[in-house]
Amino acid sequence: MKPIAYLPVFPGTNCDYDTAKAFRVAGAEVCTSIFRNLTSQDVFSSIDEMRDNIDRCQILVFSGGFSAGDEPDGSGKFIANVINNHVIADAIHALLDRGGLILGICNGFQALVKSGLLPYGRLGLVTEDSPTLFRNDVNRHVSRMVTTKVASVSSPWLSSFHLGEEHTIAISHGEGKFVVSDELAQSLFDHNQVAFQYVDNPNGSSFNIEGIISPDGHILGKMGHSERWEPGLFKNIPGNLCQPIFRNAVDYFSSTPNT
Amino acid sequence: MDYRIYVEKKPRFRVEAESLKRELNESLSLAIEDLRFVNVYDLFGFSAELLEACRYSVFGEIVTDTVTDSYEIGDRKYLAVEFLPGQFDQRASSAVDCVHLIEPDAEIDIRSSRLLVFEGDVSDSDLQTIRHYYINAVESREKDLSVLSNKLDVDVRPLASLSGFTAMEVGEYEDFCKKWGLAMNADDLGEVVTYFLKEGRDPSETELRILDTYWSDHCRHTTFTTELTEITVDESFMKREFEESLQLFHRLRKELGREKKPLCLMELATIGARYLRKIGKLDDLEQSEENNACSIFINVDVDGNTEKWLLQFKNETHNHPTEIEPFGGASTCLGGAIRDPLSGRAYVYQAMRVTGAADITKAVAETLHGKLPQKVISSKAAQGYSSYGNQIGLAATHVREIFHPGYLAKRLEVGAVVGAVRADNVRRESPAAGDVILLLGGRTGRDGIGGATGSSKEHTEESLESCGSEVQKGNAPEERKIQRLFRRPEVTRLIKKSNDFGAGGVSVAIGELADGLDIYLDRVPVKYSGLNATELAISESQERMAVVVESKDAEAFKAYCRRDNIEVTHVADVTDSARMRMYFHGTLIADLSREFIDSAGARHFAKAHILPVMPYTEIKREGCPQLTAIDQQAMIEMFDSTIGRSTVLMPYGGKYQKTPVQVSVQKLPVDGFTNTASIMAYGFDPYLSEWSPYHGAAYSVIEACTKIVCAGAEWGNMRFSYQEYFERMTADSWGKPLSALLGALRMQVELGLPSIGGKDSMSGTFEDINVPPTLIAFGITTVDARDIISPELKRSGSLLYLVRHSPDANQMPDCDQLRQNWAFVSRMIKDGRILSAWALDGSGIEGGLTMMAAGNGMEYRLIEADCELTIPFGSMLVEANSQLDSPNAILIGEVKGCSVDSPRMKD
């Protein structure tokens, strides 16, 4: 059976077509819904719709974009507030409890970090000392290709990789600097929660961290847009352009049918 | 309750404050030791509980911010800044949206502002300098921190009476135009008086403003439709060729049966396409009564099957708004450009940006009075355009700024976009009586009044102060929603006709949809109450669209909009009356005949005089520093170049991502897999055009073709859209656009490359400074992505050739030779013998080789060869893996691998 990947679309989400295509090509069934907020009734019914979709999906995906224009002054806030809504929070915890997977790319990663789903794997644990994603050191948007290397394989998302494997991936963000204290970083490395590191750090991230996973590996967040490549693209860029995290997630469900 | 809160970054996160401090110190030669940057939110209608719930979830983040209820300024100098009332404030708007996630029913309002607090030796006069630099009066103002209020001016301005209008004497017309601030001239006003005499009444204020908007240069191309009653050519070596080209123009008019039509620049700009269509060289053109964007039929392979698609492209300028408010002006430039193909139901997936600046390294203190510094315009405009494109999710894969001192008169800000849609998802039908017109997207405010007429009026020193309401900020997430809505075939199949809200607001956007209309202005959704009928009729707003649907489909269409989180309103009905009528709360306030509106005012006449062309000497690029594409990389990287999963070539290629690409190539936005891509390039050189606009325009076309060929595509089916930008026309200047269009026409006919659209901006004058004659040729065609090659040098041992084009005796392109060279290079690329190729530009052979070498950190050795060039455009540099055999291919050197694994070659 094809796993269902559910991609909610928020005001400002703009990577949903690309991410949906990546999952479809990888063999998932894709479902999307648009979060509406013109009236309070829109908000209530969007939350219900989201809950229903999370309840029936295996993979929950927060695509990239600029949720609410990355305002007020900070990326991913709108999505993080939706995630923290108790109805959605309960549905997400239930998804994780039944072995589901969650992915956040770029703006989606920011929302996962700001809600605490990463690195903690649970909501409601963010403190002053939590990691965050912040404005790039160069204080502007950066769109280019970067090389990253695999730093952990302890996750269904990373199952096909071997440690140290390199990929060349598109980044495009203004707030991609992963900021983390030395102690917490040590703990992330100790628990194999650092998924990818930049070979050429484009934004000033601590310890060159590009992506991280939750303690059980079921949640992956990363800045690089693995969904933006297909055969025939980036022809003037040498390197390994294909990073099949989508395929890995789909394969995980074809090998473990009871989730 | 009303509250004010202050949000400041914790010390290790003060990147923005640090960067602003550096900018102020460097630009204004100040010695600010510490700058504190605080976001201030005025909150209205909050409960104490709601404020606490939002404190660290909406306004601040617990990790990075401190959110306080007061802020101790002490005796430090400070500056508090807020947007002018009515300017779109994305920060406040998103904050409201986030609060509504926490308490959906909360009736609240938020205003955002910024507080800058200075430490160190900052005197009162320093503060004044900062105030002048930091606050652009067009969009923001200093905030009075002692006031906590969100009261808006809600008084409805009463409509002015025009009684006695038709009794006016001819001699009074000019004063009347001035007094009312009209963009139309006395002759146009005379037409209005005559019309209303016939109608037997005086006009309403709304009617007069509508006509002024409709007839503005921005909406109606007044300059391009001015009839040229006499054309003279001065003596010079080009005289004979100019006369031949004019004869060509007359011959085409005759062949097309158009000798009786007014001879104007518009006729010259469009005749090439008409002619090529007649002789069967433009059969792919989609013709319809909708003409917001160029539209051609193409074949697209989708999962191995061939489908018929429409490819739509459009270029757009926002020179005037960007000059006075760079961020908003440039963002709405892109927003407006996108809405043209979008209204044609195409999904926009590809963007280019070409801008023109003067010296951006000049000290701020040397800025002309009444102008913003070039550096500020350049960087804020790049931020505005990129932030809009990045938010909407549009890959901008070719971005260039060009430099010429003339752009000090007014910035050149051009966006070009490409969209596509499956042909059978589009229906184009004439509206019929009984059809309804739905308005969807953003709301109307006072901020967009006068955009069309404002950009058509003369720009003087006072503009920065007085144009306050003429520049808007874009709301990209709103436009993204419309993009998504129009990507659904079930939605587009309901639309008979569509128009976007460019300049001119309801009166033009809806007015253009059908001959007979009843428009109900009071139904137009507004941002705040208090707009009168005139304001509702002419206020432009971004992110809005009007569609005509059959009345039976209206409910279905509205349901789709609501599903996509878009506000939609039935605002007008199509009638069979041939009159545009507007009602406001049941009262008829405008009733104009279609014929009169379409007359576009009085006919305007001028004489054109083509000045002599000096003999060609090598171009000296003087007057401002020429930043190369490599110098511009930091700016260009601000533009998302990969969204859409369609980018065939990154803007910079090679191992080190250093070789700039000369084209934009994106695969089509299909649901399955495709190899079909659209490839676009531009050509233009301001210095060449300054020497001779005729040559400049001809080589613009040639340069675009050559870039396309060097990327591995075929030039033969290219379609063009031109961007013209010239000084304000005076008796002596008509010859410039005339000769430019003649040069371009020559190329269109000789090479069979039609220009099927374009945009003109004819206001590039500031006091005694003029922009250089500007005709940018945007050329596009389709290509199999597998055939594309990139320009970075690839292999040690390859041979370097110059495939030279030698201009004719008049320095014009030798089209036969170009065809031969292009065919040769295309064939060698297909055969895999050419590995990389570069279309020469103003930086010549040396510049080209530097660019090609940078990507993979290659070195090259030149041999002695005759590689003299006069005009570089049309010539190519190629890297070949074996000897090339062509009369115009000159071996000039060899590629050598780089010995050290580093982008620095000579360390």
PDB file of N, CA and C in Angstrom, chain A residues 168-224:
ATOM      1  N   THR A 168      24.892  17.467  -3.202  1.00  0.00           N
ATOM      2  CA  THR A 168      24.900  18.883  -3.558  1.00  0.00           C
ATOM      3  C   THR A 168      23.451  19.328  -3.715  1.00  0.00           C
ATOM      4  N   ILE A 169      23.038  20.242  -2.842  1.00  0.00           N
ATOM      5  CA  ILE A 169      21.625  20.553  -2.638  1.00  0.00           C
ATOM      6  C   ILE A 169      21.391  22.061  -2.778  1.00  0.00           C
ATOM      7  N   ALA A 170      20.209  22.417  -3.283  1.00  0.00           N
ATOM      8  CA  ALA A 170      19.858  23.842  -3.380  1.00  0.00           C
ATOM      9  C   ALA A 170      19.449  24.368  -2.007  1.00  0.00           C
ATOM     10  N   ILE A 171      19.988  25.517  -1.648  1.00  0.00           N
ATOM     11  CA  ILE A 171      19.444  26.221  -0.488  1.00  0.00           C
ATOM     12  C   ILE A 171      18.891  27.549  -0.961  1.00  0.00           C
ATOM     13  N   SER A 172      17.930  28.061  -0.247  1.00  0.00           N
ATOM     14  CA  SER A 172      17.367  29.370  -0.561  1.00  0.00           C
ATOM     15  C   SER A 172      16.663  29.867   0.687  1.00  0.00           C
ATOM     16  N   HIS A 173      17.370  30.642   1.473  1.00  0.00           N
ATOM     17  CA  HIS A 173      16.781  31.108   2.735  1.00  0.00           C
ATOM     18  C   HIS A 173      17.483  32.353   3.256  1.00  0.00           C
ATOM     19  N   GLY A 174      16.757  33.086   4.081  1.00  0.00           N
ATOM     20  CA  GLY A 174      17.335  34.246   4.747  1.00  0.00           C
ATOM     21  C   GLY A 174      17.607  33.947   6.215  1.00  0.00           C
ATOM     22  N   GLU A 175      16.901  32.933   6.735  1.00  0.00           N
ATOM     23  CA  GLU A 175      17.058  32.587   8.152  1.00  0.00           C
ATOM     24  C   GLU A 175      17.354  31.098   8.274  1.00  0.00           C
ATOM     25  N   GLY A 176      18.590  30.743   7.982  1.00  0.00           N
ATOM     26  CA  GLY A 176      18.948  29.328   7.994  1.00  0.00           C
ATOM     27  C   GLY A 176      20.071  28.999   8.944  1.00  0.00           C
ATOM     28  N   LYS A 177      20.463  29.994   9.741  1.00  0.00           N
ATOM     29  CA  LYS A 177      21.578  29.762  10.658  1.00  0.00           C
ATOM     30  C   LYS A 177      21.082  28.982  11.877  1.00  0.00           C
ATOM     31  N   PHE A 178      21.523  27.748  11.976  1.00  0.00           N
ATOM     32  CA  PHE A 178      21.124  26.907  13.108  1.00  0.00           C
ATOM     33  C   PHE A 178      21.986  27.295  14.298  1.00  0.00           C
ATOM     34  N   VAL A 179      21.319  27.816  15.343  1.00  0.00           N
ATOM     35  CA  VAL A 179      22.054  28.291  16.509  1.00  0.00           C
ATOM     36  C   VAL A 179      21.773  27.348  17.666  1.00  0.00           C
ATOM     37  N   VAL A 180      22.826  26.808  18.239  1.00  0.00           N
ATOM     38  CA  VAL A 180      22.651  25.839  19.325  1.00  0.00           C
ATOM     39  C   VAL A 180      23.825  25.980  20.294  1.00  0.00           C
ATOM     40  N   SER A 181      23.528  25.788  21.560  1.00  0.00           N
ATOM     41  CA  SER A 181      24.600  25.873  22.563  1.00  0.00           C
ATOM     42  C   SER A 181      25.552  24.683  22.407  1.00  0.00           C
ATOM     43  N   ASP A 182      26.760  24.831  22.899  1.00  0.00           N
ATOM     44  CA  ASP A 182      27.743  23.754  22.785  1.00  0.00           C
ATOM     45  C   ASP A 182      27.256  22.470  23.453  1.00  0.00           C
ATOM     46  N   GLU A 183      26.633  22.636  24.637  1.00  0.00           N
ATOM     47  CA  GLU A 183      26.188  21.453  25.380  1.00  0.00           C
ATOM     48  C   GLU A 183      25.118  20.692  24.611  1.00  0.00           C
ATOM     49  N   LEU A 184      24.115  21.455  24.126  1.00  0.00           N
ATOM     50  CA  LEU A 184      23.037  20.793  23.415  1.00  0.00           C
ATOM     51  C   LEU A 184      23.563  20.180  22.117  1.00  0.00           C
ATOM     52  N   ALA A 185      24.486  20.878  21.459  1.00  0.00           N
ATOM     53  CA  ALA A 185      25.065  20.346  20.222  1.00  0.00           C
ATOM     54  C   ALA A 185      25.761  19.009  20.524  1.00  0.00           C
ATOM     55  N   GLN A 186      26.500  18.997  21.615  1.00  0.00           N
ATOM     56  CA  GLN A 186      27.194  17.758  21.998  1.00  0.00           C
ATOM     57  C   GLN A 186      26.198  16.622  22.165  1.00  0.00           C
ATOM     58  N   SER A 187      25.098  16.964  22.826  1.00  0.00           N
ATOM     59  CA  SER A 187      24.072  15.943  23.047  1.00  0.00           C
ATOM     60  C   SER A 187      23.465  15.493  21.711  1.00  0.00           C
ATOM     61  N   LEU A 188      23.248  16.427  20.798  1.00  0.00           N
ATOM     62  CA  LEU A 188      22.697  16.054  19.486  1.00  0.00           C
ATOM     63  C   LEU A 188      23.651  15.114  18.757  1.00  0.00           C
ATOM     64  N   PHE A 189      24.936  15.443  18.797  1.00  0.00           N
ATOM     65  CA  PHE A 189      25.910  14.567  18.124  1.00  0.00           C
ATOM     66  C   PHE A 189      25.959  13.203  18.812  1.00  0.00           C
ATOM     67  N   ASP A 190      25.951  13.230  20.168  1.00  0.00           N
ATOM     68  CA  ASP A 190      26.030  11.967  20.914  1.00  0.00           C
ATOM     69  C   ASP A 190      24.856  11.045  20.592  1.00  0.00           C
ATOM     70  N   HIS A 191      23.714  11.647  20.358  1.00  0.00           N
ATOM     71  CA  HIS A 191      22.521  10.833  20.091  1.00  0.00           C
ATOM     72  C   HIS A 191      22.242  10.679  18.607  1.00  0.00           C
ATOM     73  N   ASN A 192      23.236  10.926  17.803  1.00  0.00           N
ATOM     74  CA  ASN A 192      23.094  10.795  16.339  1.00  0.00           C
ATOM     75  C   ASN A 192      21.944  11.608  15.780  1.00  0.00           C
ATOM     76  N   GLN A 193      21.683  12.772  16.389  1.00  0.00           N
ATOM     77  CA  GLN A 193      20.575  13.591  15.916  1.00  0.00           C
ATOM     78  C   GLN A 193      20.977  14.627  14.867  1.00  0.00           C
ATOM     79  N   VAL A 194      22.257  14.743  14.596  1.00  0.00           N
ATOM     80  CA  VAL A 194      22.671  15.645  13.508  1.00  0.00           C
ATOM     81  C   VAL A 194      22.642  14.833  12.220  1.00  0.00           C
ATOM     82  N   ALA A 195      21.729  15.192  11.333  1.00  0.00           N
ATOM     83  CA  ALA A 195      21.531  14.404  10.119  1.00  0.00           C
ATOM     84  C   ALA A 195      22.510  14.793   9.017  1.00  0.00           C
ATOM     85  N   PHE A 196      22.621  16.098   8.794  1.00  0.00           N
ATOM     86  CA  PHE A 196      23.488  16.578   7.705  1.00  0.00           C
ATOM     87  C   PHE A 196      24.299  17.770   8.187  1.00  0.00           C
ATOM     88  N   GLN A 197      25.523  17.868   7.684  1.00  0.00           N
ATOM     89  CA  GLN A 197      26.351  19.051   7.951  1.00  0.00           C
ATOM     90  C   GLN A 197      26.821  19.659   6.634  1.00  0.00           C
ATOM     91  N   TYR A 198      26.906  20.976   6.624  1.00  0.00           N
ATOM     92  CA  TYR A 198      27.431  21.667   5.443  1.00  0.00           C
ATOM     93  C   TYR A 198      28.917  21.397   5.299  1.00  0.00           C
ATOM     94  N   VAL A 199      29.334  21.175   4.090  1.00  0.00           N
ATOM     95  CA  VAL A 199      30.768  21.117   3.813  1.00  0.00           C
ATOM     96  C   VAL A 199      31.287  22.551   3.636  1.00  0.00           C
ATOM     97  N   ASP A 200      30.440  23.394   3.027  1.00  0.00           N
ATOM     98  CA  ASP A 200      30.770  24.815   2.875  1.00  0.00           C
ATOM     99  C   ASP A 200      29.621  25.625   3.486  1.00  0.00           C
ATOM    100  N   ASN A 201      29.783  25.964   4.750  1.00  0.00           N
ATOM    101  CA  ASN A 201      28.725  26.594   5.543  1.00  0.00           C
ATOM    102  C   ASN A 201      28.284  27.943   4.961  1.00  0.00           C
ATOM    103  N   PRO A 202      27.022  28.048   4.498  1.00  0.00           N
ATOM    104  CA  PRO A 202      26.602  29.277   3.812  1.00  0.00           C
ATOM    105  C   PRO A 202      25.956  30.314   4.722  1.00  0.00           C
ATOM    106  N   ASN A 203      25.681  29.984   5.967  1.00  0.00           N
ATOM    107  CA  ASN A 203      24.847  30.869   6.780  1.00  0.00           C
ATOM    108  C   ASN A 203      25.339  31.073   8.206  1.00  0.00           C
ATOM    109  N   GLY A 204      26.440  30.413   8.552  1.00  0.00           N
ATOM    110  CA  GLY A 204      26.980  30.591   9.900  1.00  0.00           C
ATOM    111  C   GLY A 204      26.432  29.617  10.928  1.00  0.00           C
ATOM    112  N   SER A 205      25.780  28.544  10.476  1.00  0.00           N
ATOM    113  CA  SER A 205      25.215  27.561  11.409  1.00  0.00           C
ATOM    114  C   SER A 205      26.264  27.008  12.366  1.00  0.00           C
ATOM    115  N   SER A 206      25.866  26.823  13.628  1.00  0.00           N
ATOM    116  CA  SER A 206      26.761  26.196  14.597  1.00  0.00           C
ATOM    117  C   SER A 206      27.117  24.793  14.123  1.00  0.00           C
ATOM    118  N   PHE A 207      28.339  24.447  14.252  1.00  0.00           N
ATOM    119  CA  PHE A 207      28.839  23.107  13.918  1.00  0.00           C
ATOM    120  C   PHE A 207      28.414  22.671  12.514  1.00  0.00           C
ATOM    121  N   ASN A 208      28.246  23.644  11.635  1.00  0.00           N
ATOM    122  CA  ASN A 208      27.880  23.378  10.230  1.00  0.00           C
ATOM    123  C   ASN A 208      26.614  22.540  10.086  1.00  0.00           C
ATOM    124  N   ILE A 209      25.720  22.656  11.044  1.00  0.00           N
ATOM    125  CA  ILE A 209      24.533  21.793  11.014  1.00  0.00           C
ATOM    126  C   ILE A 209      23.533  22.279   9.971  1.00  0.00           C
ATOM    127  N   GLU A 210      23.154  21.374   9.078  1.00  0.00           N
ATOM    128  CA  GLU A 210      22.156  21.697   8.048  1.00  0.00           C
ATOM    129  C   GLU A 210      20.807  21.077   8.376  1.00  0.00           C
ATOM    130  N   GLY A 211      20.823  19.882   8.971  1.00  0.00           N
ATOM    131  CA  GLY A 211      19.559  19.220   9.284  1.00  0.00           C
ATOM    132  C   GLY A 211      19.701  18.342  10.520  1.00  0.00           C
ATOM    133  N   ILE A 212      18.595  18.186  11.247  1.00  0.00           N
ATOM    134  CA  ILE A 212      18.630  17.343  12.443  1.00  0.00           C
ATOM    135  C   ILE A 212      17.415  16.422  12.472  1.00  0.00           C
ATOM    136  N   ILE A 213      17.509  15.415  13.320  1.00  0.00           N
ATOM    137  CA  ILE A 213      16.379  14.499  13.500  1.00  0.00           C
ATOM    138  C   ILE A 213      15.988  14.451  14.976  1.00  0.00           C
ATOM    139  N   SER A 214      14.800  13.944  15.219  1.00  0.00           N
ATOM    140  CA  SER A 214      14.325  13.765  16.593  1.00  0.00           C
ATOM    141  C   SER A 214      15.052  12.554  17.199  1.00  0.00           C
ATOM    142  N   PRO A 215      14.950  12.387  18.521  1.00  0.00           N
ATOM    143  CA  PRO A 215      15.690  11.275  19.147  1.00  0.00           C
ATOM    144  C   PRO A 215      15.393   9.920  18.511  1.00  0.00           C
ATOM    145  N   ASP A 216      14.148   9.667  18.109  1.00  0.00           N
ATOM    146  CA  ASP A 216      13.833   8.364  17.504  1.00  0.00           C
ATOM    147  C   ASP A 216      14.001   8.375  15.982  1.00  0.00           C
ATOM    148  N   GLY A 217      14.411   9.508  15.431  1.00  0.00           N
ATOM    149  CA  GLY A 217      14.675   9.573  13.986  1.00  0.00           C
ATOM    150  C   GLY A 217      13.442   9.732  13.120  1.00  0.00           C
ATOM    151  N   HIS A 218      12.287   9.854  13.731  1.00  0.00           N
ATOM    152  CA  HIS A 218      11.076   9.915  12.915  1.00  0.00           C
ATOM    153  C   HIS A 218      10.772  11.309  12.370  1.00  0.00           C
ATOM    154  N   ILE A 219      11.386  12.304  12.974  1.00  0.00           N
ATOM    155  CA  ILE A 219      11.185  13.670  12.481  1.00  0.00           C
ATOM    156  C   ILE A 219      12.507  14.164  11.896  1.00  0.00           C
ATOM    157  N   LEU A 220      12.442  14.636  10.642  1.00  0.00           N
ATOM    158  CA  LEU A 220      13.639  15.207  10.007  1.00  0.00           C
ATOM    159  C   LEU A 220      13.340  16.647   9.621  1.00  0.00           C
ATOM    160  N   GLY A 221      14.268  17.518   9.965  1.00  0.00           N
ATOM    161  CA  GLY A 221      14.163  18.905   9.505  1.00  0.00           C
ATOM    162  C   GLY A 221      15.466  19.301   8.861  1.00  0.00           C
ATOM    163  N   LYS A 222      15.377  20.005   7.734  1.00  0.00           N
ATOM    164  CA  LYS A 222      16.609  20.429   7.048  1.00  0.00           C
ATOM    165  C   LYS A 222      16.356  21.703   6.274  1.00  0.00           C
ATOM    166  N   MET A 223      17.421  22.480   6.072  1.00  0.00           N
ATOM    167  CA  MET A 223      17.292  23.716   5.305  1.00  0.00           C
ATOM    168  C   MET A 223      17.339  23.454   3.800  1.00  0.00           C
ATOM    169  N   GLY A 224      18.138  22.500   3.365  1.00  0.00           N
ATOM    170  CA  GLY A 224      18.348  22.280   1.928  1.00  0.00           C
ATOM    171  C   GLY A 224      17.116  21.687   1.264  1.00  0.00           C
TER     172      GLY A 224
END
